[in-house]
Tab-separated table of C-alpha atoms and ligand atoms in Angstrom:
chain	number	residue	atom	x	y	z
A	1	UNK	CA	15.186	263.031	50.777
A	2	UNK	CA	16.070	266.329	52.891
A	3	UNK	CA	19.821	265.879	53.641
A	4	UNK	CA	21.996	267.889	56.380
A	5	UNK	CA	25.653	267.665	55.923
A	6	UNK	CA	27.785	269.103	57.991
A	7	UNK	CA	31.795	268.589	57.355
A	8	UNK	CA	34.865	270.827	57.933
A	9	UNK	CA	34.778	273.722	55.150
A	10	UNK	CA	38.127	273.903	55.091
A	11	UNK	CA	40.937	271.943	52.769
A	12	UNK	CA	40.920	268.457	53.859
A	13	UNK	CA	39.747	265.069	52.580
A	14	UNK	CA	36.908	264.772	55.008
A	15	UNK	CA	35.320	268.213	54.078
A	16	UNK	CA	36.071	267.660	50.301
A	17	UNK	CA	34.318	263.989	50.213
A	18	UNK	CA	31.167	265.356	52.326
A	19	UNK	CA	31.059	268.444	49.553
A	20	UNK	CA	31.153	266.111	46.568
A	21	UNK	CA	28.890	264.064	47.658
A	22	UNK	CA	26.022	266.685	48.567
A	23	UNK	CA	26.542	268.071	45.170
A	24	UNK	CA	26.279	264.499	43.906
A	25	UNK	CA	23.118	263.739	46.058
A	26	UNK	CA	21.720	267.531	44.815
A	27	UNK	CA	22.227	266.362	41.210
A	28	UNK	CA	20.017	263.171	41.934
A	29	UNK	CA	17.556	265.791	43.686
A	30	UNK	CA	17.934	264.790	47.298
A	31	UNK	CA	17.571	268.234	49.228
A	32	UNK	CA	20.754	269.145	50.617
A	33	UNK	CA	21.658	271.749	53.885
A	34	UNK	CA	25.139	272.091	54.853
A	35	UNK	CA	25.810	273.111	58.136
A	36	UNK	CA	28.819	274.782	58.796
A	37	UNK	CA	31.063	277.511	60.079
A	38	UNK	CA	32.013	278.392	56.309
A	39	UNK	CA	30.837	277.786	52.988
A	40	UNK	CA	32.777	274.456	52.249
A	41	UNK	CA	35.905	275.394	49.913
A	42	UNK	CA	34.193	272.971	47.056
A	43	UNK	CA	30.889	274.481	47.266
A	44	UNK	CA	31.357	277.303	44.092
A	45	UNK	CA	28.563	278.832	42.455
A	46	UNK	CA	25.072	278.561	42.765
A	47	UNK	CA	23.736	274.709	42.696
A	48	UNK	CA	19.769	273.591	42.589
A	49	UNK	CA	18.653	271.903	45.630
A	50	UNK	CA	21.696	272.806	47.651
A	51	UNK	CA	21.467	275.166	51.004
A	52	UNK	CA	24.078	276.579	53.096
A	53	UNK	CA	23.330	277.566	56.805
A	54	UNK	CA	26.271	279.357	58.646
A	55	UNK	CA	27.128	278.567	62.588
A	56	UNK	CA	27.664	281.525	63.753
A	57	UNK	CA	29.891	281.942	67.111
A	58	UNK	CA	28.376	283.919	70.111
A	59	UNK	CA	30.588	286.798	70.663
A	60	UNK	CA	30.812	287.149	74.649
A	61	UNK	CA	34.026	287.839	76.804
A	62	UNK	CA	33.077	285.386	79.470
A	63	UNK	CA	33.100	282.427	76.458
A	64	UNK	CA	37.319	282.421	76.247
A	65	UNK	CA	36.878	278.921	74.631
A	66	UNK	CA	35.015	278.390	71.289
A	67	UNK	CA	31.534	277.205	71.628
A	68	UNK	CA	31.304	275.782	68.300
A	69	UNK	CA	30.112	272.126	68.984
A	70	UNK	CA	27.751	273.617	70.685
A	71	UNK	CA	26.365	276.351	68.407
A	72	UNK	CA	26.437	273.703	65.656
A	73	UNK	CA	23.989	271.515	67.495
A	74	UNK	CA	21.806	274.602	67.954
A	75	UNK	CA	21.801	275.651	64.438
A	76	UNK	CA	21.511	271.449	63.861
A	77	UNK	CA	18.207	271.224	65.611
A	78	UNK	CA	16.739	274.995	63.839
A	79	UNK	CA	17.473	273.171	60.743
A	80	UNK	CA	16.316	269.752	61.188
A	81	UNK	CA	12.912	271.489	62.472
A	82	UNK	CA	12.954	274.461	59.816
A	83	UNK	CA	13.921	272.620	56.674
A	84	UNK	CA	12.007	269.283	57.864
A	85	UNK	CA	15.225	267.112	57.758
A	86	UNK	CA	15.535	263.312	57.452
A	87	UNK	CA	18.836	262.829	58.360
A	88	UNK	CA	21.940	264.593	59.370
A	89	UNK	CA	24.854	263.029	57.907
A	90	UNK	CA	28.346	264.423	59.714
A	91	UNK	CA	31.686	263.975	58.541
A	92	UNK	CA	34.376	263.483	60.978
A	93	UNK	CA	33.782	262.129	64.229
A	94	UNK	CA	35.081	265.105	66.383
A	95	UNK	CA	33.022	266.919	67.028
A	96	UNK	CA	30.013	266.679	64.408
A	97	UNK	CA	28.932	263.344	65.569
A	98	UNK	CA	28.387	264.385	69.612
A	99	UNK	CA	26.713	267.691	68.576
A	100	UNK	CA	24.115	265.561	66.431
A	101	UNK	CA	24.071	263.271	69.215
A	102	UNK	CA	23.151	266.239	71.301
A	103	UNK	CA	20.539	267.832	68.370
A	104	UNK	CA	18.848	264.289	68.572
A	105	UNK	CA	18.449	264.275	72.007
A	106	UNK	CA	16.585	268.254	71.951
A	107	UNK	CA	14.960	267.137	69.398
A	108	UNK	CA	13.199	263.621	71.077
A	109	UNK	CA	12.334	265.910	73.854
A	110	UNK	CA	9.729	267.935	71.550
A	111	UNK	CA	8.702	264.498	69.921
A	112	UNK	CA	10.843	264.823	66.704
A	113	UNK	CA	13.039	262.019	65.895
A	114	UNK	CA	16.166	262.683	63.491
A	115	UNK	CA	18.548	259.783	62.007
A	116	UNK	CA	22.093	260.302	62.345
A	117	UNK	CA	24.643	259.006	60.344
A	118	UNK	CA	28.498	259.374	61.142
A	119	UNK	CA	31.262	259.017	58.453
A	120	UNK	CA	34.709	258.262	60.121
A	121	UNK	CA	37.639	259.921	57.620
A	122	UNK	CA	40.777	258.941	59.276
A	123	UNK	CA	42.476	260.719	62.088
A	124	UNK	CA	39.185	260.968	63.872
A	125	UNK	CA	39.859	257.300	64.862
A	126	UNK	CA	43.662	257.166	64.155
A	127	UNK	CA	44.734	259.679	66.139
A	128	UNK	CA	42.966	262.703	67.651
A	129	UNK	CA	40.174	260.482	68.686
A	130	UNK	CA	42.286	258.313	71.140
A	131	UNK	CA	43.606	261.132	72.675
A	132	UNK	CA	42.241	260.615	76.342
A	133	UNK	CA	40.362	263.852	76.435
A	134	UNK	CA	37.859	262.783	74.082
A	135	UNK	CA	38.378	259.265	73.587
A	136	UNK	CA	35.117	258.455	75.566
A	137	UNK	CA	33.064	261.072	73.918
A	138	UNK	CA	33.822	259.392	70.336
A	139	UNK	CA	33.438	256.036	71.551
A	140	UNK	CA	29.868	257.048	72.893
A	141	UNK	CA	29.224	259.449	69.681
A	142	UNK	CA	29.970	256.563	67.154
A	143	UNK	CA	28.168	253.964	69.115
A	144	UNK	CA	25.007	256.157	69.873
A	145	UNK	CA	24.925	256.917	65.359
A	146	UNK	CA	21.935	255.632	63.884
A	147	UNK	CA	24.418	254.933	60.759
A	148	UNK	CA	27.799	254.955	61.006
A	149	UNK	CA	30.067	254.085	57.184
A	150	UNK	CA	34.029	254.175	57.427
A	151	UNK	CA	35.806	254.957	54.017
A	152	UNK	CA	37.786	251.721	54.298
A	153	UNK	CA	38.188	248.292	55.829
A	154	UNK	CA	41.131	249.469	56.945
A	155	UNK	CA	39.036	252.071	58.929
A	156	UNK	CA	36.423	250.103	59.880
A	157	UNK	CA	39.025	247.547	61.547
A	158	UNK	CA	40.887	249.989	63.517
A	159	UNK	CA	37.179	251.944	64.615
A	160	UNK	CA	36.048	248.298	66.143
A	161	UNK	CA	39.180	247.650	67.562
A	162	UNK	CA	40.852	251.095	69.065
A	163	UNK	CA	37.074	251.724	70.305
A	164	UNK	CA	36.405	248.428	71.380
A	165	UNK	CA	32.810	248.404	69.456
A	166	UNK	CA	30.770	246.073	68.561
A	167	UNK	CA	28.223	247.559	66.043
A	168	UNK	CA	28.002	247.271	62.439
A	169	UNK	CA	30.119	249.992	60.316
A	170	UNK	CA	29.003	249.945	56.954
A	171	UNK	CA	32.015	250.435	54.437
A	172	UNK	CA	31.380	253.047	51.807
A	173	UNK	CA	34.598	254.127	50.050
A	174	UNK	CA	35.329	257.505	48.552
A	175	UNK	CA	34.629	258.566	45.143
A	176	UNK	CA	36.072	260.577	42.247
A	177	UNK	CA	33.329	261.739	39.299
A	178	UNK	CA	34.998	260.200	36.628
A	179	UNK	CA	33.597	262.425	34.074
A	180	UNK	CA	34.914	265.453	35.781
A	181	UNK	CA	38.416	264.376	37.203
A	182	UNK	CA	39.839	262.641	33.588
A	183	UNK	CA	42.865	263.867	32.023
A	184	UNK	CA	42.554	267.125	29.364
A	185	UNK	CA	44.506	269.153	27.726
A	186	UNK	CA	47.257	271.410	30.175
A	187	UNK	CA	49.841	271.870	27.600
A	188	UNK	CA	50.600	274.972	28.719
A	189	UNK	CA	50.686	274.072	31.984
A	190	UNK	CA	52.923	271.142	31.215
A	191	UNK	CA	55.336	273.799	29.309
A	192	UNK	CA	55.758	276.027	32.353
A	193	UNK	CA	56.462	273.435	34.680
A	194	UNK	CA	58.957	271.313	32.265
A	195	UNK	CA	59.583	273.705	29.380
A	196	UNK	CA	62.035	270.932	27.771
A	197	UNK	CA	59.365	267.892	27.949
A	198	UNK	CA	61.030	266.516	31.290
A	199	UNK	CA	58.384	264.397	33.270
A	200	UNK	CA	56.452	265.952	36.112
A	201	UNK	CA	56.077	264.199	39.390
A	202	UNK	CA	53.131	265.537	41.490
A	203	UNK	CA	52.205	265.813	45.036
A	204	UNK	CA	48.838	267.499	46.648
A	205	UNK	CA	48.495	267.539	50.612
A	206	UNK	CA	47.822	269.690	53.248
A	207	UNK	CA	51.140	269.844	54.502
A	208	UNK	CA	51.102	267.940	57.703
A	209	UNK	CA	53.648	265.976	59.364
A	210	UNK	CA	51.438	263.297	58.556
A	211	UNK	CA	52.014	263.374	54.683
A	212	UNK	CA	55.876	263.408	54.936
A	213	UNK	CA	56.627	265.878	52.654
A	214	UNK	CA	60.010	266.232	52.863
A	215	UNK	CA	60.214	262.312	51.696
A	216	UNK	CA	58.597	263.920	48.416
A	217	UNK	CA	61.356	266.098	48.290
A	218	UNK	CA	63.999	263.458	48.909
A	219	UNK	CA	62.701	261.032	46.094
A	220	UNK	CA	62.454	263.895	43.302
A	221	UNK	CA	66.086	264.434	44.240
A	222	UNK	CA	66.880	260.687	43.866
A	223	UNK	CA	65.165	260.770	40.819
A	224	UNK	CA	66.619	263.681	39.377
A	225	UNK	CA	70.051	262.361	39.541
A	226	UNK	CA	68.986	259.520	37.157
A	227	UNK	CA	66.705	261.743	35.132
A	228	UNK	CA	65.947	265.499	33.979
A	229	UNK	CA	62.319	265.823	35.977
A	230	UNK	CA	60.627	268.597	37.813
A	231	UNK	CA	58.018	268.725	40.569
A	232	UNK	CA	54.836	270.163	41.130
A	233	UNK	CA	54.351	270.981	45.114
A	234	UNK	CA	50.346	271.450	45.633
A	235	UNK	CA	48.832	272.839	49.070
A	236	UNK	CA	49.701	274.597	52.331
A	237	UNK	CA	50.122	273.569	55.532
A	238	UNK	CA	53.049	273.129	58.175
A	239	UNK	CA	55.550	271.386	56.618
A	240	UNK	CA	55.809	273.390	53.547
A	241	UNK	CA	58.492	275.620	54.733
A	242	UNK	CA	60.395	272.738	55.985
A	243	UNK	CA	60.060	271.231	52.439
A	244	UNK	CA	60.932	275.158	50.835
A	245	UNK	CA	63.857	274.769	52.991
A	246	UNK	CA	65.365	271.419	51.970
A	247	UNK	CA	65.258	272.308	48.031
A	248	UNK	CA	66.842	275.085	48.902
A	249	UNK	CA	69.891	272.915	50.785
A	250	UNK	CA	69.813	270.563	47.961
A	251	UNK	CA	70.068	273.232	45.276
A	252	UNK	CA	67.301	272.466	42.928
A	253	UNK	CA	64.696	274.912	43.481
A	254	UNK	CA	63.925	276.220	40.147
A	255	UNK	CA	63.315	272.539	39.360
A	256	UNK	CA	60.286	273.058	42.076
A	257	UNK	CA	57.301	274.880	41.638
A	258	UNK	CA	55.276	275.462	44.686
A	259	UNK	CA	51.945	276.554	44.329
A	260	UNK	CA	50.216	276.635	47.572
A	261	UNK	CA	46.357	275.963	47.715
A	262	UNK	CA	44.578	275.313	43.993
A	263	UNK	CA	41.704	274.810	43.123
A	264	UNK	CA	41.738	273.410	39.053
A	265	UNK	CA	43.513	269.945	40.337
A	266	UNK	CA	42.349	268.355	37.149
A	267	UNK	CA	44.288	270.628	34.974
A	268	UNK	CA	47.358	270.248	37.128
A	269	UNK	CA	47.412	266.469	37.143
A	270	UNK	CA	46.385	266.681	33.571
A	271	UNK	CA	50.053	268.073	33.014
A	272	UNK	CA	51.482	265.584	35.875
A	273	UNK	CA	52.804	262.005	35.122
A	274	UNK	CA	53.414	260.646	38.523
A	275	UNK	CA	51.462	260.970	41.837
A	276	UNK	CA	53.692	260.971	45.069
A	277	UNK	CA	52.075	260.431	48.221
A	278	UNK	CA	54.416	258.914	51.267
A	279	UNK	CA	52.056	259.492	53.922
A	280	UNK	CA	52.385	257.435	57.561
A	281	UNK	CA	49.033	257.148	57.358
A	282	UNK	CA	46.260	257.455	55.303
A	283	UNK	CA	42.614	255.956	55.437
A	284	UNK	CA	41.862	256.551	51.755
A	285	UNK	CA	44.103	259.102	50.562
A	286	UNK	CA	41.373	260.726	48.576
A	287	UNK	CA	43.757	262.960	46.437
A	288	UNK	CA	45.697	259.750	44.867
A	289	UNK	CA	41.999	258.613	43.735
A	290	UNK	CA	41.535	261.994	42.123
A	291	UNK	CA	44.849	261.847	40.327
A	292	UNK	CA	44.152	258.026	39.444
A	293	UNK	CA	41.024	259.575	37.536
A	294	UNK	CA	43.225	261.700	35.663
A	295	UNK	CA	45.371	258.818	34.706
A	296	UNK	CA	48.403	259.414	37.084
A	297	UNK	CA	50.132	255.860	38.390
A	298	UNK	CA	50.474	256.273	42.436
A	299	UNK	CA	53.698	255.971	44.242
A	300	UNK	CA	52.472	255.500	47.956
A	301	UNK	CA	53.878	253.737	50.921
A	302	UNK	CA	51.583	250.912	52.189
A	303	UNK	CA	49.937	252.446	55.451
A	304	UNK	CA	46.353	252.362	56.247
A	305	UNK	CA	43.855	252.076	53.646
A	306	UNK	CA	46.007	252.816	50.550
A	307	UNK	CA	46.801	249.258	49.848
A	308	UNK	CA	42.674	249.215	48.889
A	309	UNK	CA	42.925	251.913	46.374
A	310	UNK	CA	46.711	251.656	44.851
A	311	UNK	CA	47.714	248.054	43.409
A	312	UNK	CA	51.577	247.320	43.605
A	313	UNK	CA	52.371	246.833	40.503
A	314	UNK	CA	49.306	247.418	37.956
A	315	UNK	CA	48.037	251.199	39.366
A	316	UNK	CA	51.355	252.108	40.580
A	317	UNK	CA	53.675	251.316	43.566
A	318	UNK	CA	53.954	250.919	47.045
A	319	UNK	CA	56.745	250.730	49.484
A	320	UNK	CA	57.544	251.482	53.023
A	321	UNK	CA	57.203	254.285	54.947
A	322	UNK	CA	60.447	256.316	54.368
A	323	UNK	CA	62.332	253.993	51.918
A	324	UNK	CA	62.797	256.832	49.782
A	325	UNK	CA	65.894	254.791	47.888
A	326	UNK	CA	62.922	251.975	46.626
A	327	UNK	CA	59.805	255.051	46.135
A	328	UNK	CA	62.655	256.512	43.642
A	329	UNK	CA	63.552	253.480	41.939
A	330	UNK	CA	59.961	253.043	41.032
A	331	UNK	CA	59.635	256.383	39.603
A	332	UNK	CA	62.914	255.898	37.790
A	333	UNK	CA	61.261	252.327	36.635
A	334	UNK	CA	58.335	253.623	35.781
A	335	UNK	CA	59.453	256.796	33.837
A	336	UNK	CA	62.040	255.201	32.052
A	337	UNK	CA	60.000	252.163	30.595
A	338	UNK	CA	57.042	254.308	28.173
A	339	UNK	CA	55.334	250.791	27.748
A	340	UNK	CA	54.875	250.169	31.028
A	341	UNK	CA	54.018	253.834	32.176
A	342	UNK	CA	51.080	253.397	30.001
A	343	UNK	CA	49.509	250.171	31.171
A	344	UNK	CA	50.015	251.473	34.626
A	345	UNK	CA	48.444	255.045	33.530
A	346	UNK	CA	45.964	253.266	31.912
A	347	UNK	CA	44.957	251.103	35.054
A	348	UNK	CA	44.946	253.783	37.910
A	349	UNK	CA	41.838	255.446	35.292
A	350	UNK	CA	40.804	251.909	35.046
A	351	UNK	CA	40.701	251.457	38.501
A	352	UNK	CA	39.242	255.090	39.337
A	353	UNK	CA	35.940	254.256	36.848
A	354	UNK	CA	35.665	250.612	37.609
A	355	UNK	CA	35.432	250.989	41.677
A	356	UNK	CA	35.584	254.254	42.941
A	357	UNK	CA	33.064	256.188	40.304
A	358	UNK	CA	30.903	258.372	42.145
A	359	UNK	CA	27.909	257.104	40.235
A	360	UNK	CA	28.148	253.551	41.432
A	361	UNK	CA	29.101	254.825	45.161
A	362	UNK	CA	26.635	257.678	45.622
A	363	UNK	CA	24.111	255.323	45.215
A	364	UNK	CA	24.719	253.060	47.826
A	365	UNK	CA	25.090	255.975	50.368
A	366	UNK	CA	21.704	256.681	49.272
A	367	UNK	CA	20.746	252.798	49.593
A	368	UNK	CA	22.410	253.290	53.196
A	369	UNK	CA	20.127	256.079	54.188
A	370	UNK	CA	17.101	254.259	52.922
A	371	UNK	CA	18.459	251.244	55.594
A	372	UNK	CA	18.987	253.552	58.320
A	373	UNK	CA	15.586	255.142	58.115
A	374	UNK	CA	13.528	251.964	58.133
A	375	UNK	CA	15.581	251.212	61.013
A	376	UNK	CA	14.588	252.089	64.836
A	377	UNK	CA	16.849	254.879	65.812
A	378	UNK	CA	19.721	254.165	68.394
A	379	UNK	CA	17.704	256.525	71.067
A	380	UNK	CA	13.887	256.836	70.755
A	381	UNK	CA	12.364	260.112	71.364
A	382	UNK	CA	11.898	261.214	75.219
A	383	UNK	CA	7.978	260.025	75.260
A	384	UNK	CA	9.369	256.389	75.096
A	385	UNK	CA	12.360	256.986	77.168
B	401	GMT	O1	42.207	262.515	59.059
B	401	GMT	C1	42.746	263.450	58.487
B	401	GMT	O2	43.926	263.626	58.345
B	401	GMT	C2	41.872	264.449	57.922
B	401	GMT	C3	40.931	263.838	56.983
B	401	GMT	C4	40.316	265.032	56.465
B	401	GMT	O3	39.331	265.413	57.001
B	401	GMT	O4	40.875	265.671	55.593
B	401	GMT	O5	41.576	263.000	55.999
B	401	GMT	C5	41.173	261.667	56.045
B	401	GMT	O6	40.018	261.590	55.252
B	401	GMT	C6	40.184	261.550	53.842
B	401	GMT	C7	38.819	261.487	53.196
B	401	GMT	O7	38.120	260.358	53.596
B	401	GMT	C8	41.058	260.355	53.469
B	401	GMT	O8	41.235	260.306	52.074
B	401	GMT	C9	42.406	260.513	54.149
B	401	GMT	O9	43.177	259.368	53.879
B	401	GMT	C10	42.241	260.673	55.643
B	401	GMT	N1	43.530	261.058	56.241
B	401	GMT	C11	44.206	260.221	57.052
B	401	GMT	O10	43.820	259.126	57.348
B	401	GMT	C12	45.504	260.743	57.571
């Protein structure tokens, strides 16, 4: 199959789910064209069967606004034509799914008919997309998909019911390779973060007020007082001088390491014991799947779709959002009791390989594109319009 993907490059759960799986589909020997504004961050080195084609911006000082949703359906329909696509698969509703609405519909006009399929992450349906300005657009760009798969039920619920749609939304959830995200060897790593053996809690996020990173902050000082511990701050975003800021006030900053923006996760959680993630909402929350793969238990709070990937107590815990006292209790539980840090360390990899492996879930994205083809598409080409 001849695959476009396009996705946001940058860091971000949607953009990191649509990489993985076009290197996934690659390896299987699907044909597979992003189309972006930048080479997506997971995209390194040179891969068989994988293509990257740039949208580039037109530079003109009438155009004060960006044109990109435009300019990405125009490089949508050169590539669909150029590289003989079957389907363009687009991650995040806003705005990838209108401008492949839009490619379609240049496209039927010449007589060429294109399947699209629409992935909704999260905030595309949560949030942004109800925002009045564009609520109608998404509402119209998810029902006109050929395809459309949400990465939860959760999702799926709240797409039918915030959009008031009808049509089917297959659910496909995310995926971790479990041969690539498992736990290795980081003791060096583990030494410079806790040179006296303390445990390491871990947190990875893009620093929005949505991932309520200060809370992460507040628990490791909870825990702290009960235990020696240190924590590993991952990623950038807006909130992370806020969170700088309040170690400083509490006076433990040389028990925090900050490390902005990584890349080698795998060796970081590999040197981790506890994941922390006390988002307000979360679809997935892709990153707790990758550190369940490397055998971290999950502290989470039970929003959105995290209640489908993290198990109260067998893959970690759950509690509400901002009940800080009962998130550090668990740690304290959990770091305190070796037996039962185990079994739980042992089920979040369980868990990880069992249901969210991406060689049983690539697979039935695949099986989903197969359906979609057969399938009449939502808008026929302009001869029978
Ligand atoms: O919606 C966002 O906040 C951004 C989005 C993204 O593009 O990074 O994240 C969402 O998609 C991820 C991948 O499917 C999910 O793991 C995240 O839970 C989800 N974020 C939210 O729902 C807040």
């Amino acid at each position: 199959m001849k695959i476009g993907i396009t996705c946001y490059p940058t860091y971000g759960g949607s953009g990191v789910v649509a990489t993985e799986l076009g290197k996934e589909l690659a390896g299987r020997g699907h044909q597979v064209h992003f189309i972006s504004y930048a080479l997506p961050f997971r995209l390194d080195g040179f891969r068989e069967n994988i293509f990257f084609h740039e949208v580039e911006l037109p530079d003109y000082p009438l155009f004060e606004v960006d044109l990109y949703s435009l300019s990405l359906t125009s490089k949508m329909v050169d590539v669909v034509l150029y590289d003989d696509l079957d389907i363009l698969h687009v991650h995040y509703a806003i705005p990838h799914a209108t401008s492949a609405w839009n490619a379609k519909q240049i496209l039927n006009e010449q007589g060429r008919d294109i399947k699209i399929i629409t992935t909704l992450h999260g905030t595309d349906i949560t949030l942004i997309g109800l925002d009045p300005t564009l609520l109608p657009l998404v509402r119209f760009s998810i029902e006109k998909s050929d395809g459309v798969t949400a990465v939860s039920r959760y999702l799926r619920e709240k797409t039918l019911t915030n959009f008031n749609l009808e049509r089917e939304i297959e659910v496909i959830p995310n995926f971790v390779n479990t041969e690539l995200w498992k736990r290795g060897d980081s003791e060096h790593l583990r030494k410079r973060f806790a040179p006296n053996g303390e445990p390491v809690l871990i947190h990875a996020s893009n620093f929005r007020p949505v991932k309520r990173v200060t809370d992460v902050v507040r628990v490791f000082a909870q825990v702290r007082e009960s235990i020696p511990v240190k924590l590993v701050m991952v990623g950038d975003g807006p909130d992370r001088a806020e969170a700088e800021r309040l170690c400083r006030e509490l006076g433990f900053c040389d028990d925090v390491h900050f490390l902005g923006k990584q890349s080698g996760l795998v060796e970081l959680f590999s040197a981790a014991d506890l994941f922390i993630m006390p988002s307000q909402s979360e679809s997935f929350g892709l990153s707790a799947l990758e550190a369940m793969s490397c055998g971290l238990p999950v502290l989470s709070n039970s929003v959105g779709g995290l209640s489908e990937l993290n198990l109260h107590g067998t893959t970690g815990y759950i509690s509400e959002i901002a009940d800080i006292d009962r998130m550090a209790r668990y740690a304290i539980d959990l770091l305190k009791d070796n037996r039962r840090y185990k079994r739980f360390s042992d089920a979040a990899r369980e868990r990880a390989v069992s249901q969210f492996s991406a060689k049983d879930i690539v697979p039935a994205y695949e099986e989903f594109y197969e359906r979609v083809l057969a399938q009449e598409s939502v808008s026929q080409p302009a001869t029978s319009l």
